[in-house]
Amino acid sequence: MRYLPLTADDRAEMMARIGIASVDVLFADIPKDKRETELPDLPRAKGELEVERQLARLAAKNVPAGSVPFFVGAGAYRHHVPASVDHLIQRSEFLTSYTPYQPEIAQGTLQYLFEFQTQVAELTGMEVANASMYDGSTAAAEAVLMAHRVTRRRKAVLAGNLHPHYRATIETVSRYAEDEVTALAPVPAGGEDLLSAIDETVSCIVVQSPDVFGNLVDLKPIAARAHEKGALLIAVFTEAVSLGLVEPPGAQGADIVVGEGQSIGNALNFGGPYVGLFATRPKFIRQMPGRLAGETVDAEGRRGFVLTLSTREQHIRREKATSNICTNSGLCALAFTIHLSLLGREGLTRLARLNHASACDLADRLVAVPGVEVLNATFFNEFTIRVPGKAADVIEKLARKGVLGGVPYSRLAPKAGLDDLILVAATETTTEDDRAAFAAALKEVLA
């Protein structure tokens, strides 16, 4: 069968049945400036060997993260993932049915989802967590939709220091749901005035801590103000390891906690796949998107696992679904669970302390470079520096010297007018020599 087996008559009959004159009508929701009018300028078909050679040449242009001093973060972090994680996720106990709809043949899948939920709940300081989501940004968008359902309001306030990709995802989902979004201006040095933005019309306020610039945020007064006005506090994080040292959002009064779990168990993989974490309070559980695995006993009293709650459109009528999430990031969630189990509570705390110490040492080295300013009063393993000129140019010059020195904020938010800022991350994988090399290279670049 051909890949596109429909004839012109077939297409005409389909369009007549749904009452449209042109297939272009189906793409009306896509902005015109985002549509391609011509085929991309790509070479035509080649043989398999030719394609492999071409892809190998392209891949050779990449600089692997572990081959040079590496300080890139901004939502995706390089951590050491033990080889045991990759070994264990391949064990047959876990390689059971992909979808756990039939618990009698999917006990391995259901058990690790149950354990994953327990870990996420403890990590975030919440009482209940779901069985993972696509990634942190889509989890944040689903949290906003959930807050609208709970409060019966349709306006979300986004902190200015929320990661721009998370903001964009929330704005995209909200636009098509016809919900209102107020995104505040970024304040790189921290200290945003969030309280004045919360009133009786607001469904939720979305706050990231550590924020995109690395600042730690005290969520308690924000939670108090939100609750006073009948709104919910959605706490966001992009660096899961920070929860080994920073007070969890649940202990600070958050109603929904969402974030990215890539840092634990999942290495950098050219942008994914990653794993979204989502936790909330028991009173909101019926409005939580995704699904929930639970523990029970079988007819003989043996411990077993089942799919307890799943209000996705795959299971119930579309209009009653809390989300249209078609899957959870099962393999990434399993890697997260195994890595966190191997670390344990004390191991995670030690890992977090190593990250913080590495970042403190790097900040001390960089602030000593003439022309460099560290903006943060507080941070975990990521902070922001201001450099003379354009940060993107500085990053390119550093790369030519063999140092991947972070992410220019202008790459995340090109129109923000913050072109002199660099987001710098230091994890347990950065050595003292790496940090010294960064400081030396930056001094040369700025001389």
Short mmCIF file of C-alpha atoms in Angstrom, two decimals:
data_model
loop_
_atom_site.label_atom_id
_atom_site.label_comp_id
_atom_site.label_asym_id
_atom_site.label_seq_id
_atom_site.Cartn_x
_atom_site.Cartn_y
_atom_site.Cartn_z
CA MET A 1 0.00 0.00 0.00
CA ARG A 2 1.24 3.50 -0.79
CA TYR A 3 1.95 5.78 2.13
CA LEU A 4 -0.78 8.18 0.90
CA PRO A 5 -3.31 5.82 -0.64
CA LEU A 6 -6.16 8.32 -1.08
CA THR A 7 -7.16 9.44 -4.54
CA ALA A 8 -8.36 12.92 -5.44
CA ASP A 9 -11.92 11.55 -5.50
CA ASP A 10 -11.44 10.06 -2.02
CA ARG A 11 -10.30 13.41 -0.65
CA ALA A 12 -13.16 15.26 -2.36
CA GLU A 13 -15.68 12.84 -0.84
CA MET A 14 -14.21 13.29 2.64
CA MET A 15 -14.26 17.09 2.39
CA ALA A 16 -17.86 17.02 1.15
CA ARG A 17 -18.87 14.81 4.09
CA ILE A 18 -17.49 17.28 6.68
CA GLY A 19 -18.65 20.31 4.73
CA ILE A 20 -15.45 22.07 3.69
CA ALA A 21 -14.41 23.35 0.28
CA SER A 22 -10.66 23.11 0.77
CA VAL A 23 -8.23 21.19 2.94
CA ASP A 24 -6.74 24.56 3.93
CA VAL A 25 -9.76 25.12 6.19
CA LEU A 26 -8.45 22.37 8.47
CA PHE A 27 -5.33 24.44 9.19
CA ALA A 28 -7.13 27.69 9.98
CA ASP A 29 -5.97 27.65 13.62
CA ILE A 30 -2.30 27.67 12.59
CA PRO A 31 -1.09 31.29 12.20
CA LYS A 32 -0.37 32.11 8.56
CA ASP A 33 3.17 33.22 9.30
CA LYS A 34 3.89 29.76 10.75
CA ARG A 35 2.77 27.82 7.65
CA GLU A 36 5.15 26.60 4.99
CA THR A 37 3.99 27.49 1.49
CA GLU A 38 6.60 25.44 -0.36
CA LEU A 39 8.42 22.17 0.13
CA PRO A 40 11.58 22.54 2.24
CA ASP A 41 14.85 22.82 0.35
CA LEU A 42 16.06 19.33 1.14
CA PRO A 43 17.91 16.88 -1.11
CA ARG A 44 15.81 14.24 -2.77
CA ALA A 45 16.03 10.53 -1.90
CA LYS A 46 19.45 8.97 -1.36
CA GLY A 47 20.70 5.47 -0.66
CA GLU A 48 20.99 4.22 2.91
CA LEU A 49 24.80 4.33 2.94
CA GLU A 50 24.79 7.88 1.59
CA VAL A 51 22.32 8.96 4.25
CA GLU A 52 24.43 7.38 7.01
CA ARG A 53 27.52 9.21 5.79
CA GLN A 54 25.70 12.54 5.63
CA LEU A 55 24.23 12.12 9.12
CA ALA A 56 27.65 11.14 10.47
CA ARG A 57 29.16 14.35 9.04
CA LEU A 58 26.40 16.39 10.65
CA ALA A 59 26.78 14.59 14.00
CA ALA A 60 30.52 15.26 13.98
CA LYS A 61 29.79 18.98 14.25
CA ASN A 62 28.29 18.47 17.71
CA VAL A 63 30.38 18.91 20.86
CA PRO A 64 29.42 16.14 23.35
CA ALA A 65 28.64 17.48 26.81
CA GLY A 66 31.29 15.37 28.51
CA SER A 67 34.10 16.26 26.12
CA VAL A 68 34.68 19.86 27.31
CA PRO A 69 33.96 21.92 30.44
CA PHE A 70 30.16 22.07 30.43
CA PHE A 71 27.99 24.62 32.24
CA VAL A 72 24.72 24.49 30.29
CA GLY A 73 21.44 24.23 32.21
CA ALA A 74 18.33 26.36 31.77
CA GLY A 75 15.94 23.45 32.26
CA ALA A 76 18.06 20.47 31.16
CA TYR A 77 20.99 19.43 33.34
CA ARG A 78 23.98 17.13 33.07
CA HIS A 79 24.21 14.78 36.03
CA HIS A 80 25.95 11.46 36.50
CA VAL A 81 23.57 8.56 35.89
CA PRO A 82 24.95 5.26 37.25
CA ALA A 83 25.31 2.42 34.76
CA SER A 84 23.11 0.33 37.05
CA VAL A 85 20.10 2.46 36.05
CA ASP A 86 20.37 1.48 32.38
CA HIS A 87 20.88 -2.16 33.38
CA LEU A 88 17.88 -2.32 35.70
CA ILE A 89 15.36 -0.63 33.41
CA GLN A 90 15.91 -3.51 30.97
CA ARG A 91 14.99 -6.26 33.42
CA SER A 92 12.02 -8.38 32.38
CA GLU A 93 10.07 -7.55 35.55
CA PHE A 94 9.59 -4.04 34.16
CA LEU A 95 9.34 -4.89 30.47
CA THR A 96 5.71 -5.88 30.82
CA SER A 97 2.69 -4.53 28.99
CA TYR A 98 3.20 -0.96 27.76
CA THR A 99 -0.25 0.17 28.85
CA PRO A 100 -1.31 -1.04 32.32
CA TYR A 101 -5.01 -1.48 31.52
CA GLN A 102 -4.84 -5.19 32.32
CA PRO A 103 -3.25 -5.34 35.78
CA GLU A 104 -2.88 -9.12 35.78
CA ILE A 105 -0.23 -8.88 33.02
CA ALA A 106 1.25 -5.47 33.87
CA GLN A 107 2.29 -5.78 37.50
CA GLY A 108 5.86 -4.61 36.82
CA THR A 109 4.65 -1.45 35.10
CA LEU A 110 2.06 -0.70 37.79
CA GLN A 111 4.47 -1.31 40.65
CA TYR A 112 7.12 1.10 39.43
CA LEU A 113 4.46 3.72 38.69
CA PHE A 114 3.19 3.30 42.24
CA GLU A 115 6.71 3.68 43.64
CA PHE A 116 7.36 6.64 41.32
CA GLN A 117 4.26 8.41 42.63
CA THR A 118 5.37 7.85 46.22
CA GLN A 119 8.80 9.27 45.51
CA VAL A 120 7.43 12.37 43.74
CA ALA A 121 4.99 13.03 46.59
CA GLU A 122 7.77 12.83 49.18
CA LEU A 123 10.16 14.87 47.06
CA THR A 124 7.69 17.72 46.57
CA GLY A 125 6.18 17.63 50.06
CA MET A 126 2.72 16.80 48.69
CA GLU A 127 0.28 13.99 49.50
CA VAL A 128 -0.50 12.64 46.03
CA ALA A 129 1.26 12.50 42.67
CA ASN A 130 0.25 11.13 39.29
CA ALA A 131 2.02 8.52 37.14
CA SER A 132 4.13 11.11 35.29
CA MET A 133 3.54 13.40 32.34
CA TYR A 134 5.33 14.26 29.11
CA ASP A 135 7.65 16.92 30.54
CA GLY A 136 7.76 19.86 32.94
CA SER A 137 6.32 22.47 30.57
CA THR A 138 3.25 20.46 29.60
CA ALA A 139 2.77 19.53 33.26
CA ALA A 140 2.68 23.27 34.05
CA ALA A 141 0.10 23.87 31.34
CA GLU A 142 -2.07 21.02 32.64
CA ALA A 143 -1.75 22.44 36.16
CA VAL A 144 -3.18 25.76 34.97
CA LEU A 145 -6.13 24.00 33.32
CA MET A 146 -6.67 22.04 36.54
CA ALA A 147 -6.66 25.26 38.60
CA HIS A 148 -9.32 26.70 36.30
CA ARG A 149 -11.52 23.65 36.92
CA VAL A 150 -11.03 23.84 40.69
CA THR A 151 -11.62 27.59 41.09
CA ARG A 152 -14.07 28.03 38.17
CA ARG A 153 -12.04 31.03 37.09
CA ARG A 154 -10.20 31.45 33.79
CA LYS A 155 -7.24 33.73 34.47
CA ALA A 156 -3.68 32.65 35.25
CA VAL A 157 -0.82 34.90 36.40
CA LEU A 158 2.68 33.78 35.42
CA ALA A 159 5.71 35.02 37.34
CA GLY A 160 8.16 36.95 35.19
CA ASN A 161 10.97 34.61 36.21
CA LEU A 162 9.15 31.50 34.96
CA HIS A 163 11.13 29.65 32.29
CA PRO A 164 10.13 31.17 28.91
CA HIS A 165 9.46 27.73 27.43
CA TYR A 166 7.05 26.94 30.25
CA ARG A 167 5.37 30.30 29.77
CA ALA A 168 5.03 29.71 26.02
CA THR A 169 3.50 26.26 26.57
CA ILE A 170 0.96 27.64 29.04
CA GLU A 171 0.10 30.51 26.70
CA THR A 172 -0.37 28.14 23.75
CA VAL A 173 -2.73 25.83 25.64
CA SER A 174 -4.60 28.78 27.16
CA ARG A 175 -5.05 30.51 23.81
CA TYR A 176 -6.91 27.57 22.33
CA ALA A 177 -8.92 27.10 25.53
CA GLU A 178 -9.77 30.83 25.38
CA ASP A 179 -8.37 31.36 28.88
CA GLU A 180 -6.68 34.56 30.02
CA VAL A 181 -2.97 34.68 30.86
CA THR A 182 -1.08 37.56 32.45
CA ALA A 183 2.68 37.12 32.15
CA LEU A 184 4.72 39.49 34.31
CA ALA A 185 8.05 41.01 33.24
CA PRO A 186 11.24 39.17 34.26
CA VAL A 187 13.32 40.46 37.17
CA PRO A 188 16.70 38.73 36.78
CA ALA A 189 18.01 39.64 40.24
CA GLY A 190 14.86 38.29 41.91
CA GLY A 191 12.44 40.05 44.23
CA GLU A 192 9.42 40.09 41.91
CA ASP A 193 6.29 41.84 43.21
CA LEU A 194 3.93 38.91 42.77
CA LEU A 195 1.46 39.66 45.55
CA SER A 196 -0.07 42.71 43.88
CA ALA A 197 -0.87 40.65 40.77
CA ILE A 198 -3.25 38.33 42.67
CA ASP A 199 -6.89 39.37 43.02
CA GLU A 200 -10.35 37.79 43.08
CA THR A 201 -10.33 37.21 39.30
CA VAL A 202 -7.21 35.05 39.35
CA SER A 203 -7.43 31.27 39.17
CA CYS A 204 -3.77 30.60 39.92
CA ILE A 205 -0.32 32.08 40.07
CA VAL A 206 2.54 30.08 38.58
CA VAL A 207 5.89 30.59 40.31
CA GLN A 208 9.19 28.81 39.67
CA SER A 209 11.78 28.16 42.39
CA PRO A 210 14.67 28.08 41.77
CA ASP A 211 13.52 30.37 38.98
CA VAL A 212 14.95 30.50 35.46
CA PHE A 213 17.67 32.91 36.65
CA GLY A 214 18.51 30.60 39.58
CA ASN A 215 16.97 32.68 42.39
CA LEU A 216 15.31 30.86 45.28
CA VAL A 217 11.79 32.15 45.96
CA ASP A 218 9.99 32.14 49.31
CA LEU A 219 6.61 30.69 48.34
CA LYS A 220 4.90 31.10 51.72
CA PRO A 221 3.69 34.72 51.39
CA ILE A 222 2.63 34.04 47.78
CA ALA A 223 0.60 31.02 48.90
CA ALA A 224 -1.03 33.03 51.69
CA ARG A 225 -2.02 35.82 49.31
CA ALA A 226 -3.34 33.36 46.71
CA HIS A 227 -5.46 31.52 49.26
CA GLU A 228 -6.77 34.80 50.65
CA LYS A 229 -8.08 35.64 47.18
CA GLY A 230 -9.43 32.16 46.45
CA ALA A 231 -6.64 31.29 44.00
CA LEU A 232 -4.18 28.38 43.85
CA LEU A 233 -0.40 28.47 43.95
CA ILE A 234 1.28 26.37 41.26
CA ALA A 235 4.95 25.83 42.14
CA VAL A 236 7.31 24.94 39.29
CA PHE A 237 10.86 23.58 39.29
CA THR A 238 13.15 22.54 36.45
CA GLU A 239 15.96 21.04 38.56
CA ALA A 240 14.70 18.06 40.55
CA VAL A 241 17.99 17.65 42.43
CA SER A 242 17.34 20.99 44.16
CA LEU A 243 14.59 19.30 46.18
CA GLY A 244 17.30 17.37 48.02
CA LEU A 245 18.35 20.60 49.73
CA VAL A 246 15.66 23.27 49.26
CA GLU A 247 12.48 23.26 51.36
CA PRO A 248 9.85 21.45 49.23
CA PRO A 249 7.00 23.51 47.72
CA GLY A 250 4.40 21.48 49.60
CA ALA A 251 5.84 22.63 52.92
CA GLN A 252 5.55 26.22 51.69
CA GLY A 253 1.83 26.04 50.93
CA ALA A 254 1.73 25.15 47.23
CA ASP A 255 -1.51 23.62 45.95
CA ILE A 256 -0.04 22.03 42.82
CA VAL A 257 3.63 21.23 42.23
CA VAL A 258 4.94 20.49 38.76
CA GLY A 259 8.39 20.17 37.29
CA GLU A 260 10.93 18.33 35.21
CA GLY A 261 12.42 15.07 36.46
CA GLN A 262 15.14 14.74 33.80
CA SER A 263 17.92 15.47 36.31
CA ILE A 264 17.37 12.13 38.04
CA GLY A 265 17.98 8.98 36.01
CA ASN A 266 17.76 10.58 32.58
CA ALA A 267 20.85 11.80 30.74
CA LEU A 268 20.86 14.64 28.23
CA ASN A 269 19.45 13.29 24.96
CA PHE A 270 19.28 16.13 22.44
CA GLY A 271 16.17 17.50 24.10
CA GLY A 272 14.37 14.43 25.35
CA PRO A 273 12.46 12.35 26.08
CA TYR A 274 12.01 13.75 29.56
CA VAL A 275 9.53 13.14 32.38
CA GLY A 276 7.03 15.58 33.86
CA LEU A 277 6.31 15.47 37.60
CA PHE A 278 2.89 16.44 38.94
CA ALA A 279 1.72 16.46 42.58
CA THR A 280 -1.22 17.99 44.40
CA ARG A 281 -3.42 17.87 47.50
CA PRO A 282 -5.91 15.02 48.14
CA LYS A 283 -8.92 17.36 47.89
CA PHE A 284 -8.01 18.12 44.26
CA ILE A 285 -7.30 14.54 43.21
CA ARG A 286 -10.42 14.21 41.04
CA GLN A 287 -9.27 17.16 38.96
CA MET A 288 -5.70 15.90 38.55
CA PRO A 289 -4.74 15.03 34.96
CA GLY A 290 -3.11 11.80 33.92
CA ARG A 291 -3.56 8.61 35.89
CA LEU A 292 -2.92 7.13 39.30
CA ALA A 293 -1.61 3.65 40.12
CA GLY A 294 -2.71 2.17 43.42
CA GLU A 295 -1.90 -0.72 45.75
CA THR A 296 -4.37 -3.48 46.63
CA VAL A 297 -4.55 -7.21 47.41
CA ASP A 298 -5.79 -10.02 45.19
CA ALA A 299 -8.33 -12.73 46.07
CA GLU A 300 -5.64 -14.64 47.94
CA GLY A 301 -4.49 -11.63 49.94
CA ARG A 302 -1.30 -11.05 47.97
CA ARG A 303 -0.02 -7.53 47.34
CA GLY A 304 -0.87 -6.21 43.89
CA PHE A 305 -1.19 -3.03 41.88
CA VAL A 306 -4.00 -1.56 39.80
CA LEU A 307 -4.88 1.53 37.84
CA THR A 308 -6.88 3.36 40.52
CA LEU A 309 -7.79 6.62 38.82
CA SER A 310 -7.56 7.53 35.15
CA THR A 311 -9.71 10.42 34.03
CA ARG A 312 -8.15 10.66 30.59
CA GLU A 313 -10.20 10.75 27.43
CA GLN A 314 -8.98 7.25 26.60
CA HIS A 315 -11.04 5.95 29.50
CA ILE A 316 -14.08 8.20 29.81
CA ARG A 317 -16.16 10.54 27.68
CA ARG A 318 -14.09 13.35 26.24
CA GLU A 319 -16.14 16.11 27.85
CA LYS A 320 -15.53 14.61 31.31
CA ALA A 321 -11.81 14.02 30.88
CA THR A 322 -9.33 16.09 32.87
CA SER A 323 -6.76 15.88 30.06
CA ASN A 324 -6.05 14.36 26.68
CA ILE A 325 -2.66 12.99 27.69
CA CYS A 326 -2.27 9.80 25.70
CA THR A 327 0.61 8.33 27.65
CA ASN A 328 2.98 8.88 30.52
CA SER A 329 6.76 8.88 30.06
CA GLY A 330 6.98 5.35 31.41
CA LEU A 331 10.59 4.44 30.67
CA CYS A 332 11.88 7.82 31.87
CA ALA A 333 9.76 7.51 35.02
CA LEU A 334 11.25 4.07 35.64
CA ALA A 335 14.79 5.44 35.24
CA PHE A 336 13.90 8.26 37.65
CA THR A 337 12.56 5.79 40.22
CA ILE A 338 15.55 3.45 40.03
CA HIS A 339 18.11 6.26 40.28
CA LEU A 340 16.32 7.88 43.22
CA SER A 341 16.01 4.50 44.95
CA LEU A 342 19.75 3.94 44.57
CA LEU A 343 20.49 7.39 45.98
CA GLY A 344 18.09 7.21 48.90
CA ARG A 345 17.26 10.21 51.08
CA GLU A 346 20.81 10.77 52.33
CA GLY A 347 22.34 10.20 48.92
CA LEU A 348 20.08 12.80 47.32
CA THR A 349 20.97 15.31 50.02
CA ARG A 350 24.70 14.70 49.48
CA LEU A 351 24.25 15.04 45.74
CA ALA A 352 22.40 18.33 46.21
CA ARG A 353 25.17 19.65 48.48
CA LEU A 354 27.79 18.75 45.87
CA ASN A 355 25.83 20.68 43.26
CA HIS A 356 25.50 23.74 45.46
CA ALA A 357 29.18 23.69 46.43
CA SER A 358 30.22 23.42 42.79
CA ALA A 359 28.04 26.40 41.85
CA CYS A 360 29.33 28.50 44.76
CA ASP A 361 32.92 27.86 43.74
CA LEU A 362 32.16 28.76 40.13
CA ALA A 363 30.34 31.96 41.12
CA ASP A 364 33.35 33.04 43.20
CA ARG A 365 35.67 32.43 40.25
CA LEU A 366 33.51 34.22 37.68
CA VAL A 367 32.75 37.27 39.80
CA ALA A 368 36.52 37.81 40.04
CA VAL A 369 36.68 38.23 36.23
CA PRO A 370 36.73 41.95 35.34
CA GLY A 371 33.42 43.06 33.84
CA VAL A 372 31.39 40.10 35.15
CA GLU A 373 28.53 40.56 37.61
CA VAL A 374 26.70 37.74 39.41
CA LEU A 375 23.10 38.86 39.86
CA ASN A 376 21.91 36.33 42.41
CA ALA A 377 21.68 36.78 46.13
CA THR A 378 20.60 33.13 46.44
CA PHE A 379 20.88 30.11 44.13
CA PHE A 380 21.14 26.31 44.13
CA ASN A 381 23.32 25.08 41.26
CA GLU A 382 22.48 27.71 38.66
CA PHE A 383 22.92 31.46 38.61
CA THR A 384 22.96 34.40 36.19
CA ILE A 385 25.88 36.55 35.20
CA ARG A 386 25.88 39.86 33.33
CA VAL A 387 28.69 40.36 30.82
CA PRO A 388 29.76 43.32 28.69
CA GLY A 389 28.22 43.23 25.21
CA LYS A 390 26.02 40.47 23.86
CA ALA A 391 25.96 37.26 25.86
CA ALA A 392 25.39 35.16 22.73
CA ASP A 393 28.66 36.43 21.24
CA VAL A 394 30.50 35.65 24.48
CA ILE A 395 29.13 32.11 24.48
CA GLU A 396 30.28 31.54 20.90
CA LYS A 397 33.79 32.80 21.71
CA LEU A 398 33.93 30.53 24.76
CA ALA A 399 32.86 27.56 22.63
CA ARG A 400 35.73 28.24 20.25
CA LYS A 401 38.04 28.02 23.28
CA GLY A 402 36.55 24.65 24.25
CA VAL A 403 34.19 25.77 27.02
CA LEU A 404 30.39 25.47 26.86
CA GLY A 405 29.74 28.38 29.19
CA GLY A 406 25.97 28.36 29.68
CA VAL A 407 22.88 29.64 27.92
CA PRO A 408 22.40 33.26 26.85
CA TYR A 409 18.99 34.34 28.13
CA SER A 410 18.34 35.90 24.73
CA ARG A 411 18.17 32.38 23.31
CA LEU A 412 15.17 31.63 25.52
CA ALA A 413 13.54 35.05 25.23
CA PRO A 414 14.90 36.93 22.19
CA LYS A 415 12.64 39.97 22.69
CA ALA A 416 13.13 40.44 26.43
CA GLY A 417 15.90 43.02 26.08
CA LEU A 418 18.21 41.04 28.37
CA ASP A 419 20.89 40.27 25.82
CA ASP A 420 23.79 40.61 28.27
CA LEU A 421 22.75 37.78 30.60
CA ILE A 422 24.08 34.21 30.73
CA LEU A 423 22.46 31.39 32.70
CA VAL A 424 25.26 29.27 34.17
CA ALA A 425 24.82 25.81 35.77
CA ALA A 426 27.37 23.76 37.70
CA THR A 427 26.58 20.21 38.80
CA GLU A 428 28.51 17.39 40.45
CA THR A 429 29.94 16.58 36.99
CA THR A 430 31.95 19.81 36.78
CA THR A 431 35.44 19.50 38.20
CA GLU A 432 37.68 22.12 39.78
CA ASP A 433 39.73 22.13 36.57
CA ASP A 434 36.55 22.73 34.55
CA ARG A 435 35.61 25.70 36.69
CA ALA A 436 39.11 27.14 36.49
CA ALA A 437 39.11 26.71 32.70
CA PHE A 438 35.78 28.56 32.44
CA ALA A 439 37.02 31.50 34.47
CA ALA A 440 40.28 31.68 32.51
CA ALA A 441 38.55 31.48 29.14
CA LEU A 442 35.97 34.11 30.12
CA LYS A 443 38.73 36.46 31.23
CA GLU A 444 40.45 36.07 27.85
CA VAL A 445 37.21 36.56 25.91
CA LEU A 446 36.32 39.75 27.78
CA ALA A 447 39.83 41.22 27.74
#
